[in-house]
Short mmCIF file of C-alpha atoms and ligand atoms in Angstrom, two decimals:
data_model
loop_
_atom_site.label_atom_id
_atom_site.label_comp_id
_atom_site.label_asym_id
_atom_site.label_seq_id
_atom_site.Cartn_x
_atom_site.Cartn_y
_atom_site.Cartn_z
CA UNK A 298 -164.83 152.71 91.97
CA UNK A 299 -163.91 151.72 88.66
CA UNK A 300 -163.61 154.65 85.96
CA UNK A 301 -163.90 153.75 82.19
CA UNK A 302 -161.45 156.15 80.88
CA UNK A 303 -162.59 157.07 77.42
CA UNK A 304 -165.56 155.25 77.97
CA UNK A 305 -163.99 151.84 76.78
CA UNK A 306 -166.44 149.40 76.31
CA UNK A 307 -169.07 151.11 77.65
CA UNK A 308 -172.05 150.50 75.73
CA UNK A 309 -174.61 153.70 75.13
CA UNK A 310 -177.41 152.79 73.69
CA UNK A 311 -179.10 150.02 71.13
CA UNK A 312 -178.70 150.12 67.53
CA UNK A 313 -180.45 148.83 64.64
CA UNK A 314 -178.51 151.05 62.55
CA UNK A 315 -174.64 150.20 62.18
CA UNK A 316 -173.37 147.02 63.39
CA UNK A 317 -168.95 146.16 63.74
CA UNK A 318 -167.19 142.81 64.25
CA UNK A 319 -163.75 144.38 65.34
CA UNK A 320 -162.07 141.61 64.87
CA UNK A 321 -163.22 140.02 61.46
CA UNK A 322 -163.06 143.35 60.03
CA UNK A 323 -166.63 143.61 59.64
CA UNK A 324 -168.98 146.49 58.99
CA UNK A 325 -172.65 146.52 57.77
CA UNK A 326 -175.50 148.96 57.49
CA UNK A 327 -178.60 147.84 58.76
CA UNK A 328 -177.62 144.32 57.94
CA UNK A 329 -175.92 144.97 54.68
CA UNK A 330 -172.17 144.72 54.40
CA UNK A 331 -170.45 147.89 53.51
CA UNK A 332 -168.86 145.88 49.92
CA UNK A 333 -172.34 145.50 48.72
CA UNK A 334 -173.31 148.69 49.62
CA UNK A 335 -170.41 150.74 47.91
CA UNK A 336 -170.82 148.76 45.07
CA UNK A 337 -174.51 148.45 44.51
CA UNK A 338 -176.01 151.63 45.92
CA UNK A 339 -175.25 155.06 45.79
CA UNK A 340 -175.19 158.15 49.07
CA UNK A 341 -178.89 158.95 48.97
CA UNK A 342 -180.12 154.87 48.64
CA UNK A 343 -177.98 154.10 51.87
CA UNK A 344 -179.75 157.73 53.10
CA UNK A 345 -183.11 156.11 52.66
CA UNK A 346 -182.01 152.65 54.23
CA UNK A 347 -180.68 154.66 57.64
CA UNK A 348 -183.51 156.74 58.10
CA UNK A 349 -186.12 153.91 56.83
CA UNK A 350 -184.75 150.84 57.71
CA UNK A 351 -184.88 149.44 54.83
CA UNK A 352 -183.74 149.71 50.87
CA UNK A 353 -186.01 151.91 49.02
CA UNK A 354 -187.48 150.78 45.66
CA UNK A 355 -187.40 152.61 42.27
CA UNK A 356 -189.65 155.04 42.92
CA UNK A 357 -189.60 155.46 47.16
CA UNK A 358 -185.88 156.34 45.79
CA UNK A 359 -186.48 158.92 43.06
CA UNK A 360 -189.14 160.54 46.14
CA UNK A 361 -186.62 160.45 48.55
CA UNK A 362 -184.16 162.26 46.28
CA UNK A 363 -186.81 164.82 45.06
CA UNK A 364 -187.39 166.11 48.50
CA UNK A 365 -183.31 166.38 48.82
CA UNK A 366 -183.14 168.43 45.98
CA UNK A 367 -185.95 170.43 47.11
CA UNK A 368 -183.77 171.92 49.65
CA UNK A 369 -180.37 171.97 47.82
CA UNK A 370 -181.02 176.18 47.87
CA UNK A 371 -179.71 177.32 51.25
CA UNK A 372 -181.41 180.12 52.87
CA UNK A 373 -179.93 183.41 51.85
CA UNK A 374 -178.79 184.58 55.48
CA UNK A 375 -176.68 181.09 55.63
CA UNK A 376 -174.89 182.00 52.40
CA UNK A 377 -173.76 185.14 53.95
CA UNK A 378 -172.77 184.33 56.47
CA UNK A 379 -169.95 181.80 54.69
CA UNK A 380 -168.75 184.79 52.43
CA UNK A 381 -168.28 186.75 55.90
CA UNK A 382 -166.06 184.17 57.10
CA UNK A 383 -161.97 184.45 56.74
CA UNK A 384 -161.03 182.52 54.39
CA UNK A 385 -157.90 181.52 56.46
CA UNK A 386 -160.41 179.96 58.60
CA UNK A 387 -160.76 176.07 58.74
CA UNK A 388 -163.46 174.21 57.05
CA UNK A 389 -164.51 172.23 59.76
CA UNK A 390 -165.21 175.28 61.96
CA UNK A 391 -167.50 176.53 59.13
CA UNK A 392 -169.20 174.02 58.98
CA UNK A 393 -170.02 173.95 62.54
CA UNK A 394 -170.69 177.92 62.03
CA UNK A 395 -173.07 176.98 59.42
CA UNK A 396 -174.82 174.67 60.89
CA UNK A 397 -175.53 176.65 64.22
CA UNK A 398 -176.94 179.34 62.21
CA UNK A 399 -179.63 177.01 61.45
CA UNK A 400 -180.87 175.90 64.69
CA UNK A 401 -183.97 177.82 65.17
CA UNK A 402 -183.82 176.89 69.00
CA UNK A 403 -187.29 176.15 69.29
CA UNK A 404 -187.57 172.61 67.34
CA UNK A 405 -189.57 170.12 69.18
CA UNK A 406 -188.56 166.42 68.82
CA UNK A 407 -191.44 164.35 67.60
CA UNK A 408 -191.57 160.89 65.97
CA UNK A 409 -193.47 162.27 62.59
CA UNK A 410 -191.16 164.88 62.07
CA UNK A 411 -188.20 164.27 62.83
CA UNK A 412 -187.55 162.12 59.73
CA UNK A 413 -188.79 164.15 57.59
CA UNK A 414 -185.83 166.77 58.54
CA UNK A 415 -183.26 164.13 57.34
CA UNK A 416 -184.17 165.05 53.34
CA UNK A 417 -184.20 168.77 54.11
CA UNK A 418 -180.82 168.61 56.57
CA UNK A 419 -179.29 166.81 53.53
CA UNK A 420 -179.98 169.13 51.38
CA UNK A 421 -178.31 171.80 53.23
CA UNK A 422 -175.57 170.03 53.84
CA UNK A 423 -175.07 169.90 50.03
CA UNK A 424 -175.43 173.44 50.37
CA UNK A 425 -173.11 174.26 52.80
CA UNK A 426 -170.05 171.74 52.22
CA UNK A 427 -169.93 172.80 48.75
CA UNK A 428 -169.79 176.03 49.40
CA UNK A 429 -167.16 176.46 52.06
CA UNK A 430 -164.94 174.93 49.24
CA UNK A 431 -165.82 177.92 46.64
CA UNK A 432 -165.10 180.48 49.71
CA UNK A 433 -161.99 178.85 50.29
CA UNK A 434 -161.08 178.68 46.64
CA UNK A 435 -162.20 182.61 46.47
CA UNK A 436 -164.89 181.63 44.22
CA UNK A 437 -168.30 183.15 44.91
CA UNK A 438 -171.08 180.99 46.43
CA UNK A 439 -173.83 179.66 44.51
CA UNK A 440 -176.55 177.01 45.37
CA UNK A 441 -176.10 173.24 43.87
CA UNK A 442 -177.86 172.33 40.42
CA UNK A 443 -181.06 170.13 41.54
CA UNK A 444 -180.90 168.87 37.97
CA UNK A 445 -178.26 166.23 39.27
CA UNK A 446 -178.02 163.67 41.98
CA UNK A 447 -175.93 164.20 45.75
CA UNK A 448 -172.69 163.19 44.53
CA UNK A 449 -172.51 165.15 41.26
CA UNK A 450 -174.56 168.13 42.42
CA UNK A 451 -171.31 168.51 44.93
CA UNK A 452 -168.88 167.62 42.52
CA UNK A 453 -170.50 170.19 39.95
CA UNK A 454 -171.14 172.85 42.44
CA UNK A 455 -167.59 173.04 43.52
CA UNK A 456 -165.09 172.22 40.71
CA UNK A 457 -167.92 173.19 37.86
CA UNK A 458 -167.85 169.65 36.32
CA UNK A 459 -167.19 166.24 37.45
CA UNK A 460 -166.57 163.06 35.62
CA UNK A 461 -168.63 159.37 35.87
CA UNK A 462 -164.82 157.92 37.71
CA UNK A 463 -164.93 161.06 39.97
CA UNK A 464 -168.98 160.79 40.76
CA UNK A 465 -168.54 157.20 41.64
CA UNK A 466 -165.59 157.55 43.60
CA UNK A 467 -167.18 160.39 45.71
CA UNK A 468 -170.42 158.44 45.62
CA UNK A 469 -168.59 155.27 47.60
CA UNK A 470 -166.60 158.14 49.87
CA UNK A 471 -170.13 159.30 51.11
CA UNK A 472 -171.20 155.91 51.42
CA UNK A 473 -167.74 154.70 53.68
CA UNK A 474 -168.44 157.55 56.13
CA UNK A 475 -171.70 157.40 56.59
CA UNK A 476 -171.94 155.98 60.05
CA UNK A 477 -169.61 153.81 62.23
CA UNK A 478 -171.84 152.88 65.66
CA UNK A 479 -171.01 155.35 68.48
CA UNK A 480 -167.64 156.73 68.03
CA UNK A 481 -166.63 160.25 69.01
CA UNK A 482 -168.24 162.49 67.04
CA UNK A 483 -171.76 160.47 67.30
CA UNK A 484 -171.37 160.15 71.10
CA UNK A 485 -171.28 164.41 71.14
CA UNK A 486 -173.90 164.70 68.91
CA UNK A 487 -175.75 162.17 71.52
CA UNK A 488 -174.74 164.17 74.69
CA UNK A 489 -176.48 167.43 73.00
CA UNK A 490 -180.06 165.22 71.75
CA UNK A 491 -180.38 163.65 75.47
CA UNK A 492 -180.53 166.96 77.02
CA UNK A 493 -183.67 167.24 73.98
CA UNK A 494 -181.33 170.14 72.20
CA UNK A 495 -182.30 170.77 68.24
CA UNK A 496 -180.88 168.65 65.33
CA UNK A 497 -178.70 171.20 63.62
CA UNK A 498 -176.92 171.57 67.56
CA UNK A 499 -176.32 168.26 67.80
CA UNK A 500 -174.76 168.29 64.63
CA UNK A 501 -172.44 171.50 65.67
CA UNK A 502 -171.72 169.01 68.61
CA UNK A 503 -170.29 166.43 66.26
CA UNK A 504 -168.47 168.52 64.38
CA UNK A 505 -166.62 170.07 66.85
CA UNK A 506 -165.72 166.04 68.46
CA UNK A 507 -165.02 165.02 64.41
CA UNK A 508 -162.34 168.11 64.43
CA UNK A 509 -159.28 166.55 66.22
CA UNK A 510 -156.47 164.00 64.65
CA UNK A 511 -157.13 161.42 66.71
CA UNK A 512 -161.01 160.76 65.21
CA UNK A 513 -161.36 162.77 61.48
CA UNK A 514 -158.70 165.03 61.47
CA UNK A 515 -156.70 161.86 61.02
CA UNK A 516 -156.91 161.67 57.31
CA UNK A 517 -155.76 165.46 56.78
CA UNK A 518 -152.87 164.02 59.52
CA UNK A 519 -151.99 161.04 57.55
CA UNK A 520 -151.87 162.78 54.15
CA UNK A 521 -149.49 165.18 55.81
CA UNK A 522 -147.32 162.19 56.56
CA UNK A 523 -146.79 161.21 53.15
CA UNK A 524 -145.90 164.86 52.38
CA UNK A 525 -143.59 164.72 54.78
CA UNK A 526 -141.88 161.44 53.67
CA UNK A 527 -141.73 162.73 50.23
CA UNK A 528 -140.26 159.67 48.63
CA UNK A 529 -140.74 156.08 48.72
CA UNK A 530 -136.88 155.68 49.38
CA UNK A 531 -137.06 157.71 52.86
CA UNK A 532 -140.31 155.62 54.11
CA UNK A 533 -137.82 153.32 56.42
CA UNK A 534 -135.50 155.86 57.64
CA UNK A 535 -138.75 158.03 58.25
CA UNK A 536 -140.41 155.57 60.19
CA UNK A 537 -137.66 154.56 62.52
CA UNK A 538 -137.10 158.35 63.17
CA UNK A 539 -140.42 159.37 63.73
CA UNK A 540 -142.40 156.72 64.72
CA UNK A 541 -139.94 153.77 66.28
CA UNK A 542 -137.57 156.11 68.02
CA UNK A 543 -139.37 159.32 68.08
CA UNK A 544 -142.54 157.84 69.58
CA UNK A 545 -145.05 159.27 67.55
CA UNK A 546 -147.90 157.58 66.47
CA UNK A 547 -148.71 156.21 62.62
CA UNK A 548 -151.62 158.50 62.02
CA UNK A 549 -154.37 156.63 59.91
CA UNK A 550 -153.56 153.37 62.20
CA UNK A 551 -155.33 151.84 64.77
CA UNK A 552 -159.30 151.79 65.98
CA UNK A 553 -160.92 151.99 69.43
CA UNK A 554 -162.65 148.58 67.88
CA UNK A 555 -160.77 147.22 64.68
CA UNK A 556 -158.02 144.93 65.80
CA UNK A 557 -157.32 144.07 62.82
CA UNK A 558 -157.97 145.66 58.90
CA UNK A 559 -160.52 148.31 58.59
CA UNK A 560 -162.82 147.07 55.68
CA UNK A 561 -163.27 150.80 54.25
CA UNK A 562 -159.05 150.95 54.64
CA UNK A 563 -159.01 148.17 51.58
CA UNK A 564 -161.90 150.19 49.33
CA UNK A 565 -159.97 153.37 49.65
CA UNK A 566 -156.96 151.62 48.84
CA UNK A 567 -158.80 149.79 45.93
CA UNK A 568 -160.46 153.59 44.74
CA UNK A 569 -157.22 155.32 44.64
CA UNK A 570 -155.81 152.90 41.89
CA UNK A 571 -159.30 153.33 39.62
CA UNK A 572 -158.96 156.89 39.96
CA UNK A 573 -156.27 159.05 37.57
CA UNK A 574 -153.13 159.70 39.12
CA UNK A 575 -150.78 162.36 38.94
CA UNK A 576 -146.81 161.34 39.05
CA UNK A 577 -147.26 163.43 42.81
CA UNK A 578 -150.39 161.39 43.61
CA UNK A 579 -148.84 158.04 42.32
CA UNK A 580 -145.67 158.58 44.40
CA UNK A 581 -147.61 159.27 47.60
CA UNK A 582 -149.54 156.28 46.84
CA UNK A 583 -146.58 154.13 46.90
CA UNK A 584 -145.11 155.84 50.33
CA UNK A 585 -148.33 154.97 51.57
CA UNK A 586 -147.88 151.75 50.19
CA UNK A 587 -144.75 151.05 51.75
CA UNK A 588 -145.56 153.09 54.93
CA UNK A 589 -148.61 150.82 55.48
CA UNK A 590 -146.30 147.57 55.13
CA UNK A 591 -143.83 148.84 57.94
CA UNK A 592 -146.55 149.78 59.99
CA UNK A 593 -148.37 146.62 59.99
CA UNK A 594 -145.04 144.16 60.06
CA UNK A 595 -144.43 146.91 63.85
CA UNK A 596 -148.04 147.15 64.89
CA UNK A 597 -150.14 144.13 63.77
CA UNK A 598 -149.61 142.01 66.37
CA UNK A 599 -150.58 144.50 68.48
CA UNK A 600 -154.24 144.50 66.38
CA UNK A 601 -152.67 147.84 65.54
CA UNK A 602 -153.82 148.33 61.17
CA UNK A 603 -154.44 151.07 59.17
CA UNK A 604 -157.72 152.81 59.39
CA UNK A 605 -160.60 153.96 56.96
CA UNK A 606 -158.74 157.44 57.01
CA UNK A 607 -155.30 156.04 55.73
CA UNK A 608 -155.50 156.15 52.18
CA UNK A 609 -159.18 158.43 52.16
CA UNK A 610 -157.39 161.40 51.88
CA UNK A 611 -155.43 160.44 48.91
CA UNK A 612 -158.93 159.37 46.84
CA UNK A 613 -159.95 162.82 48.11
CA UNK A 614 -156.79 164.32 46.49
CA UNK A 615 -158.02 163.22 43.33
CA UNK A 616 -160.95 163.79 43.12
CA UNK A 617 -159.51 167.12 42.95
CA UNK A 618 -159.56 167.96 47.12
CA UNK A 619 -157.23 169.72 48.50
CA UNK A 620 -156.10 168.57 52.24
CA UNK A 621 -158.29 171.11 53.88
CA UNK A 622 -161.15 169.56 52.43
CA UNK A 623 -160.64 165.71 53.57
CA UNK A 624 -162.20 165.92 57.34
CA UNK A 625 -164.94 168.22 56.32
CA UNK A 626 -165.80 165.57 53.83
CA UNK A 627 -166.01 162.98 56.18
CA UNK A 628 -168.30 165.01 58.42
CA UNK A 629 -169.61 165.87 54.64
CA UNK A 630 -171.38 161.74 54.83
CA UNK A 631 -171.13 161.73 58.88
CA UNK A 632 -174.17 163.79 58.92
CA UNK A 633 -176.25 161.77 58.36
CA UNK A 634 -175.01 158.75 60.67
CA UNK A 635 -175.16 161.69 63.43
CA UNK A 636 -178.55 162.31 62.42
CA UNK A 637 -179.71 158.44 62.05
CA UNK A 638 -178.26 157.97 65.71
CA UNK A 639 -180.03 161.21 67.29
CA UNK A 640 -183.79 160.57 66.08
CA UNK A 641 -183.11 156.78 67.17
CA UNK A 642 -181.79 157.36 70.46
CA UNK A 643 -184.52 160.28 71.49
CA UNK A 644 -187.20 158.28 69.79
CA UNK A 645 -186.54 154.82 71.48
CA UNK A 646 -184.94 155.76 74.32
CA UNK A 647 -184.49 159.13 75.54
CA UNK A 648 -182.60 159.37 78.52
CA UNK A 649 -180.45 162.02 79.84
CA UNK A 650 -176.47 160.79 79.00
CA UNK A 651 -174.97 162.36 82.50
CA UNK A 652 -172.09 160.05 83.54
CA UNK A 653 -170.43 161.03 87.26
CA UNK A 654 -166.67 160.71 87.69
CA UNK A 655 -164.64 159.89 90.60
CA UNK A 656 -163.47 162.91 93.01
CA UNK A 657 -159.99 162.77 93.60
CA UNK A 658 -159.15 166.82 94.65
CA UNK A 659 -158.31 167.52 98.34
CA UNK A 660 -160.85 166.91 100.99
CA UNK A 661 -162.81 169.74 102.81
CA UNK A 662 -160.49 172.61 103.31
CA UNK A 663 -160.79 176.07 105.53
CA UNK A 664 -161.84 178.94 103.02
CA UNK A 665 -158.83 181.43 103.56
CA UNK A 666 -160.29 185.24 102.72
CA UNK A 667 -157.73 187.15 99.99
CA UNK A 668 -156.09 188.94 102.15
CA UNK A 669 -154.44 186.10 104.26
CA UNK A 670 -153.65 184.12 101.28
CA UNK A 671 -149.87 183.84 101.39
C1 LIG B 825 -162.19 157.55 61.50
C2 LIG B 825 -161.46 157.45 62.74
O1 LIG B 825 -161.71 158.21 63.65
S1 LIG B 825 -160.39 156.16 62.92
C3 LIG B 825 -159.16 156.76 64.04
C4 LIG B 825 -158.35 157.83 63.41
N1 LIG B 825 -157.23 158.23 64.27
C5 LIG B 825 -155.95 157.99 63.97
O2 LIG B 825 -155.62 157.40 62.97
C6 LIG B 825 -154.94 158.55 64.94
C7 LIG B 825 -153.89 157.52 65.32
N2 LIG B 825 -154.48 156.48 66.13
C8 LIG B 825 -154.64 156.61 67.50
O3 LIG B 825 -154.22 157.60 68.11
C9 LIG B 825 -155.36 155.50 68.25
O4 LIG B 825 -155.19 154.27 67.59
C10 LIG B 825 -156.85 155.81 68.47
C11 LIG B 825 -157.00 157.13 69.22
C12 LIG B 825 -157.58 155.88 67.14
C13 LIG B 825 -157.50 154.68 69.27
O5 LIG B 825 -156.75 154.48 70.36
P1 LIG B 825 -157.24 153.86 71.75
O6 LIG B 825 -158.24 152.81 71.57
O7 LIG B 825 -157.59 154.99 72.66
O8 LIG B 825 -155.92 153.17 72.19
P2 LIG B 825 -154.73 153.86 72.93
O9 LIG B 825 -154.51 155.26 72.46
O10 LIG B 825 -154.96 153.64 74.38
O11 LIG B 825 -153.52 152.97 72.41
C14 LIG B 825 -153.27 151.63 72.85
C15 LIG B 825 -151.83 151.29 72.54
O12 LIG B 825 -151.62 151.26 71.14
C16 LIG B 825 -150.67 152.24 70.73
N3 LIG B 825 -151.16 152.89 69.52
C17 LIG B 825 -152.47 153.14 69.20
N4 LIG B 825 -152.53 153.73 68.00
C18 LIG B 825 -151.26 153.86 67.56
C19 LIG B 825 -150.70 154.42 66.39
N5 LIG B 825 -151.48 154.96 65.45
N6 LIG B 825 -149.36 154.40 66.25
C20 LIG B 825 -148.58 153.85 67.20
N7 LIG B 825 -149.06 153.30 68.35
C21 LIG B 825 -150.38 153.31 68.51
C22 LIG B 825 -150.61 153.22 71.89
O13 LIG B 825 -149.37 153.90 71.94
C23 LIG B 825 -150.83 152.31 73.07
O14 LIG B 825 -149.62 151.62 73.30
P3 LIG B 825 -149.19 151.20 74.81
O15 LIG B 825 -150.27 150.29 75.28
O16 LIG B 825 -147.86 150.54 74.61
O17 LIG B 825 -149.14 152.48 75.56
O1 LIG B 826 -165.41 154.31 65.18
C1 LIG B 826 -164.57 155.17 65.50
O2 LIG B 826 -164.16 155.35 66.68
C2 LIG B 826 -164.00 156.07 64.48
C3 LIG B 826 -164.35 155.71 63.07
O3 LIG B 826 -163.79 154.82 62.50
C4 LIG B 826 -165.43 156.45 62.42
O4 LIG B 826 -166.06 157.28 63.06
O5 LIG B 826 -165.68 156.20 61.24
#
């Protein structure tokens, strides 16, 4: 019996949502290619086209961000429930906190409503994301201004201000991340909808798969690289060390599906030029630089290239993030891929996901009482 370990290749369901050519280095949304979108639309336009199917117009848009806004206050018991939390804690693991504390338990799945959670799940989101960063920044929590749009409502909410360089920027970060097909994080958040669980579950699910360095917590991983390099004249000796002879793997490279350049990789590369830079944020740009030049000249021909997390967390950075931050703003956009995946897989075709694997313990055995064990 064959076993698919890490379900490679295995196909889980059908998709009109996100569609990847792995090897042309191709990604589109619902048809459109991810260039067009990040420089055409902004988070709550490619919101609409997920959860619609197609591009809203002028005023479908200004509706669709209306009923955002209209739940950009998070209920008071969630907002306590942040402030309770050590501060030492990680973000990611408030967020799933948060998130769980929403689940009523008792939501039924049905076609009519379902989409109209997405607005009001968005909205919390904005609510909750935002505010993990003022508890980790010991500020107190307050609910985003619905006066402004996603992108600067967070921007505002957490650092109290935010520029039209920083709002775009953050604008084309939520659009990168908003879905990617069925990877990780999506797959959990599928596992919990089969089994008819709530959306705000499902989205714990994801989090929890999103956590780990090998699917988001790669861009907090391959920030800490640069750090670690600390200057563009150790990138070669680093890499040999760690990497070449040391056998550890080039975090923010390689793709279950990409054999070749991620097409967010090159806008986050692109963004963290058009955004200010520090001398600190300038010289990690050019280790990543350099890194990304070794790494590709070692790994390319094995269809090994950087990933959209490479350079993410250094737009992140500033836009004023600090590393904590980076995967929780990933699962920040994620959301609402997880969410665009969930209502179309329990709509269209709701089936249990319960795969079997192959036995290979001991066959049957004598039970032994615990007093003759040896
Ligand atoms: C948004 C995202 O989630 S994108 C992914 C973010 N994750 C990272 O950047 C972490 C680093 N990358 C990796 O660990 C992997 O490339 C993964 C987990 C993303 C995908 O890997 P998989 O499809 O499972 O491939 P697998 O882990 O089997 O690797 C295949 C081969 O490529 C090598 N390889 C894969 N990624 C890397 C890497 N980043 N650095 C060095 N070698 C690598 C493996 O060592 C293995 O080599 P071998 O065949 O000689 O043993
Ligand atoms: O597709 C994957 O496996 C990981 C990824 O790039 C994403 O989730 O954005």
């Amino acid at each position: 019996m064959a076993v698919s370990l890490g379900l490679e290749d295995v196909f889980i369901k059908y998709t009109g949502l996100t569609f990847i050519d792995g090897n042309a280095g191709v990604l589109r949304y619902r048809g459109y290619d991810i260039n067009d979108l990040v420089q055409n639309t902004g988070f709550e336009e490619v919101c609409y086209l997920m959860t619609n199917g197609e591009l809203p117009n002028s005023q479908q848009l200004a509706e669709f961000k209306k009923s955002v806004k209209e739940h950009y206050k998070l209920p008071d018991h969630v907002m306590e429930l942040i402030s309770d939390l050590p501060r030492e804690a990680d973000t990611l693991t408030m967020m799933e906190t948060a998130f769980a504390s929403l689940s009523s338990g008792d939501y039924q799945w049905n076609k009519e409503n379902d989409r109209k959670q997405v607005p009001k799940i968005l909205g919390e989101n904005l609510g909750i994301i935002s505010n993990i960063y003022r508890h980790k920044m010991g500020m107190g929590l307050q609910n985003p201004d619905p006066k402004y749009d996603y992108a600067e409502a967070f921007l505002r909410n957490c650092f109290g201000n935010a520029d039209e360089k920083k709002i775009s920027a953050m604008n084309a970060a939520l659009v990168i991340y908003v879905d990617h097909e069925v990877p990780a994080s999506t797959t959990a958040a599928l596992v919990a909808s089969s089994t008819l669980s709530d959306m705000y579950s499902c989205i714990t699910a994801a989090t929890a798969a999103l956590k780990g360095p090998l699917h988001g917590g790669a861009a907090e991983a391959a920030y800490k690289q640069l750090l670690d390099i600390g200057n563009v004249d150790n990138v070669e000796n680093w890499f040999k060390t760690n990497i070449l002879d040391g056998k550890r793997r080039l975090m923010g490279f390689g793709h279950r599906v990409y054999r070749t350049y991620d097409p967010r990789m090159k806008i986050f590369k692109k963004l963290a030029t058009t955004l200010e830079q520090t001398d600190e944020q300038k010289k990690l740009f050019e280790i990543a630089v350099k890194l990304e030049e070794l790494g590709v000249k070692e790994f390319g021909g094995k269809g090994i290239y950087p990933n959209t997390d490479y350079y993410s967390g250094i737009v992140f950075n500033e836009i004023g993030f600090p590393i904590y931050m980076f995967t929780t703003l990933f699962g920040f956009s994620r959301v609402l891929g997880w969410l665009s995946h969930i209502t179309e897989y329990v709509e269209e075709e709701e089936r249990l996901i319960r795969p079997r694997a192959v036995y290979t313990g001991p066959d049957k055995r004598d039970f032994v009482k615990i007093q003759d064990r040896k």
